[in-house]
mmCIF file of C-alpha atoms and ligand atoms in Angstrom:
data_model
loop_
_atom_site.group_PDB
_atom_site.id
_atom_site.type_symbol
_atom_site.label_atom_id
_atom_site.label_comp_id
_atom_site.label_asym_id
_atom_site.label_seq_id
_atom_site.Cartn_x
_atom_site.Cartn_y
_atom_site.Cartn_z
ATOM 1 C CA MET A 901 0.000 0.000 0.000
ATOM 2 C CA ALA A 902 1.100 3.535 -0.564
ATOM 3 C CA LEU A 903 -0.077 7.067 0.064
ATOM 4 C CA LEU A 904 -0.477 8.971 -3.188
ATOM 5 C CA PRO A 905 0.072 12.747 -3.542
ATOM 6 C CA ILE A 906 -3.186 14.653 -4.171
ATOM 7 C CA LEU A 907 -3.258 17.340 -6.887
ATOM 8 C CA GLU A 908 -4.447 20.752 -5.715
ATOM 9 C CA TYR A 909 -6.650 23.221 -7.567
ATOM 10 C CA PRO A 910 -6.070 25.002 -9.923
ATOM 11 C CA ASP A 911 -3.677 22.322 -11.257
ATOM 12 C CA ALA A 912 -4.439 21.813 -14.969
ATOM 13 C CA ARG A 913 -4.217 18.023 -14.524
ATOM 14 C CA LEU A 914 -7.490 18.175 -12.541
ATOM 15 C CA LYS A 915 -9.162 19.128 -15.843
ATOM 16 C CA ARG A 916 -8.173 15.946 -17.666
ATOM 17 C CA ILE A 917 -10.916 13.526 -18.748
ATOM 18 C CA ALA A 918 -10.500 10.015 -17.375
ATOM 19 C CA SER A 919 -10.564 6.992 -19.702
ATOM 20 C CA PRO A 920 -12.607 3.849 -19.067
ATOM 21 C CA VAL A 921 -10.858 0.894 -17.428
ATOM 22 C CA THR A 922 -10.772 -1.948 -19.961
ATOM 23 C CA GLU A 923 -8.598 -4.516 -18.184
ATOM 24 C CA PHE A 924 -9.112 -5.508 -14.560
ATOM 25 C CA THR A 925 -5.475 -6.244 -13.762
ATOM 26 C CA PRO A 926 -3.600 -6.458 -10.432
ATOM 27 C CA ALA A 927 -2.455 -2.878 -11.177
ATOM 28 C CA ILE A 928 -6.088 -1.707 -10.946
ATOM 29 C CA LYS A 929 -6.492 -3.488 -7.589
ATOM 30 C CA LYS A 930 -3.291 -1.827 -6.361
ATOM 31 C CA LEU A 931 -4.577 1.570 -7.521
ATOM 32 C CA VAL A 932 -7.874 0.999 -5.670
ATOM 33 C CA ASN A 933 -6.024 -0.040 -2.480
ATOM 34 C CA ASP A 934 -3.657 2.939 -2.648
ATOM 35 C CA MET A 935 -6.557 5.313 -3.309
ATOM 36 C CA ALA A 936 -8.493 3.918 -0.317
ATOM 37 C CA GLU A 937 -5.444 4.307 1.932
ATOM 38 C CA THR A 938 -4.923 7.872 0.660
ATOM 39 C CA MET A 939 -8.603 8.757 1.190
ATOM 40 C CA TYR A 940 -8.660 7.386 4.773
ATOM 41 C CA ALA A 941 -5.370 9.097 5.649
ATOM 42 C CA ALA A 942 -6.440 12.502 4.303
ATOM 43 C CA PRO A 943 -9.105 12.026 5.791
ATOM 44 C CA GLY A 944 -11.834 12.228 3.170
ATOM 45 C CA ILE A 945 -15.077 10.462 2.279
ATOM 46 C CA GLY A 946 -14.230 9.995 -1.394
ATOM 47 C CA LEU A 947 -11.385 10.132 -3.896
ATOM 48 C CA ALA A 948 -11.304 10.058 -7.690
ATOM 49 C CA ALA A 949 -8.256 8.725 -9.580
ATOM 50 C CA THR A 950 -7.965 12.120 -11.322
ATOM 51 C CA GLN A 951 -6.981 13.643 -7.954
ATOM 52 C CA VAL A 952 -3.942 11.369 -7.751
ATOM 53 C CA ASP A 953 -3.003 12.100 -11.384
ATOM 54 C CA VAL A 954 -4.275 8.774 -12.734
ATOM 55 C CA HIS A 955 -6.716 9.499 -15.537
ATOM 56 C CA LYS A 956 -8.863 6.379 -15.350
ATOM 57 C CA ARG A 957 -12.532 6.039 -14.356
ATOM 58 C CA VAL A 958 -11.900 4.831 -10.784
ATOM 59 C CA ILE A 959 -13.535 6.159 -7.600
ATOM 60 C CA VAL A 960 -13.424 5.109 -3.942
ATOM 61 C CA ILE A 961 -15.997 6.312 -1.391
ATOM 62 C CA ASP A 962 -16.674 5.613 2.282
ATOM 63 C CA VAL A 963 -19.326 7.794 3.923
ATOM 64 C CA SER A 964 -19.625 5.581 7.038
ATOM 65 C CA GLN A 965 -18.726 7.001 10.469
ATOM 66 C CA ASP A 966 -16.243 4.219 11.275
ATOM 67 C CA LYS A 967 -14.576 3.794 7.837
ATOM 68 C CA SER A 968 -16.139 0.340 7.551
ATOM 69 C CA ASP A 969 -17.933 0.636 4.213
ATOM 70 C CA LEU A 970 -15.497 1.108 1.345
ATOM 71 C CA LYS A 971 -17.271 1.421 -1.996
ATOM 72 C CA VAL A 972 -15.353 1.100 -5.272
ATOM 73 C CA PHE A 973 -16.811 2.376 -8.530
ATOM 74 C CA ILE A 974 -15.023 1.631 -11.793
ATOM 75 C CA ASN A 975 -16.483 3.025 -15.035
ATOM 76 C CA PRO A 976 -19.448 4.535 -13.143
ATOM 77 C CA GLU A 977 -22.464 5.826 -15.064
ATOM 78 C CA ILE A 978 -25.493 7.604 -13.624
ATOM 79 C CA ILE A 979 -28.514 5.841 -15.086
ATOM 80 C CA GLU A 980 -31.194 7.755 -13.154
ATOM 81 C CA ALA A 981 -31.134 11.058 -11.310
ATOM 82 C CA ASP A 982 -33.947 13.042 -9.730
ATOM 83 C CA GLY A 983 -34.741 15.654 -7.130
ATOM 84 C CA GLU A 984 -32.485 18.403 -5.829
ATOM 85 C CA ILE A 985 -30.311 18.720 -2.778
ATOM 86 C CA VAL A 986 -28.077 21.630 -1.798
ATOM 87 C CA GLY A 987 -25.276 20.829 0.599
ATOM 88 C CA GLU A 988 -21.935 22.148 1.712
ATOM 89 C CA GLU A 989 -19.062 20.424 -0.093
ATOM 90 C CA GLY A 990 -15.351 20.324 0.393
ATOM 91 C CA CYS A 991 -12.634 18.714 -1.690
ATOM 92 C CA LEU A 992 -9.225 17.253 -0.867
ATOM 93 C CA SER A 993 -7.965 19.107 -3.965
ATOM 94 C CA VAL A 994 -9.264 22.433 -2.573
ATOM 95 C CA PRO A 995 -8.214 22.288 1.105
ATOM 96 C CA GLN A 996 -9.962 24.558 3.618
ATOM 97 C CA TYR A 997 -12.665 25.816 1.298
ATOM 98 C CA TYR A 998 -16.317 24.790 1.631
ATOM 99 C CA ASP A 999 -19.380 25.962 -0.248
ATOM 100 C CA ASN A 1000 -22.892 24.924 -1.220
ATOM 101 C CA VAL A 1001 -23.496 23.009 -4.427
ATOM 102 C CA ARG A 1002 -26.795 21.845 -5.945
ATOM 103 C CA ARG A 1003 -26.924 18.150 -6.884
ATOM 104 C CA ALA A 1004 -29.518 15.497 -7.731
ATOM 105 C CA ALA A 1005 -31.041 14.190 -4.481
ATOM 106 C CA HIS A 1006 -31.253 10.603 -5.693
ATOM 107 C CA VAL A 1007 -29.085 8.780 -8.198
ATOM 108 C CA LYS A 1008 -28.924 5.260 -9.549
ATOM 109 C CA VAL A 1009 -25.400 4.282 -10.585
ATOM 110 C CA ARG A 1010 -24.123 1.417 -12.682
ATOM 111 C CA ALA A 1011 -20.446 0.565 -12.210
ATOM 112 C CA GLN A 1012 -17.970 -2.294 -11.928
ATOM 113 C CA ASP A 1013 -16.083 -3.408 -8.829
ATOM 114 C CA ALA A 1014 -12.302 -3.931 -8.651
ATOM 115 C CA SER A 1015 -12.709 -7.375 -10.274
ATOM 116 C CA GLY A 1016 -14.806 -6.015 -13.137
ATOM 117 C CA THR A 1017 -18.130 -7.377 -11.887
ATOM 118 C CA PRO A 1018 -20.976 -4.985 -12.750
ATOM 119 C CA PHE A 1019 -23.373 -3.769 -10.060
ATOM 120 C CA GLU A 1020 -26.019 -1.108 -9.575
ATOM 121 C CA LEU A 1021 -26.524 1.038 -6.519
ATOM 122 C CA GLU A 1022 -29.123 3.638 -5.509
ATOM 123 C CA ALA A 1023 -28.013 6.518 -3.338
ATOM 124 C CA THR A 1024 -29.456 9.527 -1.515
ATOM 125 C CA GLU A 1025 -28.073 12.163 0.859
ATOM 126 C CA LEU A 1026 -24.311 12.318 1.420
ATOM 127 C CA LEU A 1027 -23.576 9.199 -0.671
ATOM 128 C CA ALA A 1028 -25.493 10.628 -3.653
ATOM 129 C CA VAL A 1029 -23.657 13.944 -3.299
ATOM 130 C CA CYS A 1030 -20.280 12.230 -3.010
ATOM 131 C CA ILE A 1031 -20.885 10.034 -6.071
ATOM 132 C CA GLN A 1032 -21.727 13.117 -8.158
ATOM 133 C CA HIS A 1033 -18.723 15.042 -6.762
ATOM 134 C CA GLU A 1034 -16.360 12.154 -7.621
ATOM 135 C CA MET A 1035 -17.882 11.569 -11.067
ATOM 136 C CA ASP A 1036 -17.360 15.273 -11.791
ATOM 137 C CA HIS A 1037 -13.624 14.785 -11.077
ATOM 138 C CA LEU A 1038 -13.518 12.051 -13.763
ATOM 139 C CA LYS A 1039 -14.881 14.636 -16.230
ATOM 140 C CA GLY A 1040 -12.284 17.206 -15.181
ATOM 141 C CA ILE A 1041 -14.719 19.185 -13.034
ATOM 142 C CA VAL A 1042 -13.945 20.391 -9.490
ATOM 143 C CA PHE A 1043 -16.841 21.475 -7.218
ATOM 144 C CA VAL A 1044 -15.747 25.111 -7.352
ATOM 145 C CA ASP A 1045 -16.461 25.039 -11.120
ATOM 146 C CA HIS A 1046 -20.154 25.071 -10.075
ATOM 147 C CA LEU A 1047 -19.737 28.386 -8.186
ATOM 148 C CA SER A 1048 -19.944 31.964 -9.499
ATOM 149 C CA GLN A 1049 -17.010 33.387 -11.458
ATOM 150 C CA LEU A 1050 -16.308 35.769 -8.563
ATOM 151 C CA LYS A 1051 -16.078 32.919 -6.055
ATOM 152 C CA GLN A 1052 -13.899 30.906 -8.450
ATOM 153 C CA MET A 1053 -11.510 33.846 -8.745
ATOM 154 C CA ARG A 1054 -11.334 34.175 -4.959
ATOM 155 C CA VAL A 1055 -10.699 30.459 -4.418
ATOM 156 C CA LYS A 1056 -8.033 30.477 -7.128
ATOM 157 C CA SER A 1057 -6.123 33.377 -5.532
ATOM 158 C CA LYS A 1058 -6.426 31.815 -2.096
ATOM 159 C CA MET A 1059 -5.034 28.515 -3.376
ATOM 160 C CA ILE A 1060 -2.208 30.142 -5.342
ATOM 161 C CA LYS A 1061 -1.248 32.108 -2.225
ATOM 162 C CA ARG A 1062 -1.329 28.860 -0.208
ATOM 163 C CA HIS A 1063 0.969 27.155 -2.725
ATOM 164 C CA ARG A 1064 3.350 30.134 -2.797
ATOM 165 C CA GLU A 1065 3.578 30.094 1.019
ATOM 166 C CA ALA A 1066 4.064 26.314 1.114
ATOM 167 C CA ALA A 1067 6.891 26.605 -1.403
ATOM 168 C CA ARG A 1068 8.636 29.257 0.770
ATOM 169 C CA ALA A 1069 8.284 27.369 4.066
HETATM 170 O O1 GNR B 1227 -13.869 14.408 1.830
HETATM 171 C C1 GNR B 1227 -14.708 14.939 1.110
HETATM 172 N N1 GNR B 1227 -15.832 15.441 1.668
HETATM 173 C C2 GNR B 1227 -16.939 15.861 0.940
HETATM 174 C C3 GNR B 1227 -17.920 16.574 1.621
HETATM 175 C C4 GNR B 1227 -19.054 16.989 0.958
HETATM 176 C C5 GNR B 1227 -19.205 16.710 -0.385
HETATM 177 C C6 GNR B 1227 -18.227 16.026 -1.079
HETATM 178 C C7 GNR B 1227 -17.103 15.593 -0.416
HETATM 179 S S1 GNR B 1227 -15.888 14.681 -1.288
HETATM 180 C C8 GNR B 1227 -14.468 15.078 -0.349
HETATM 181 C C9 GNR B 1227 -13.282 14.264 -0.819
HETATM 182 C C10 GNR B 1227 -12.939 14.652 -2.241
HETATM 183 O O2 GNR B 1227 -12.397 15.673 -2.557
HETATM 184 N N2 GNR B 1227 -13.325 13.848 -3.185
HETATM 185 O O3 GNR B 1227 -13.132 14.173 -4.470
HETATM 186 NI NI1 NI B 1228 -13.063 16.289 -4.573
#
């Protein structure tokens, strides 16, 4: 297992579009394990491969209180979405910034597990929000892209300042 470095906004690599996984090799299982370890260590409730600079359609999520319910989504597709929910989101690629985003309240997802076996899952509340947040990453979208241009400018300057200060320290 290994901890993977997480890209931080506004890194251009966060805009890359992830490719479908076509072969369920040991390397994919290792990626899933490393992503889970990285997510738990952060700590976060989800992580998309894009955030660790791997541009494949792989997501890990665990919204449980005790980190006991790891969910792996490979090649996820939303096959149904309805309702609306607005909730405060954060992102490991945008540390220390939180804002409200509107999402579908209920989604049905079709995906494959780490062995390539297809499954479907219905989600509401935080799990539904997290699935949509992670699937955005696979399309090169970060949650702040849903905010106003003014807010995006502010977050960008704040992050650039943070990176400048980290580089000096
Ligand atoms: O850890 C995370 N928390 C979170 C809170 C509300 C909505 C979405 C998230 S996902 C985030 C981890 C992350 O950045 N995943 O891409
Ligand atoms: Ni995120």
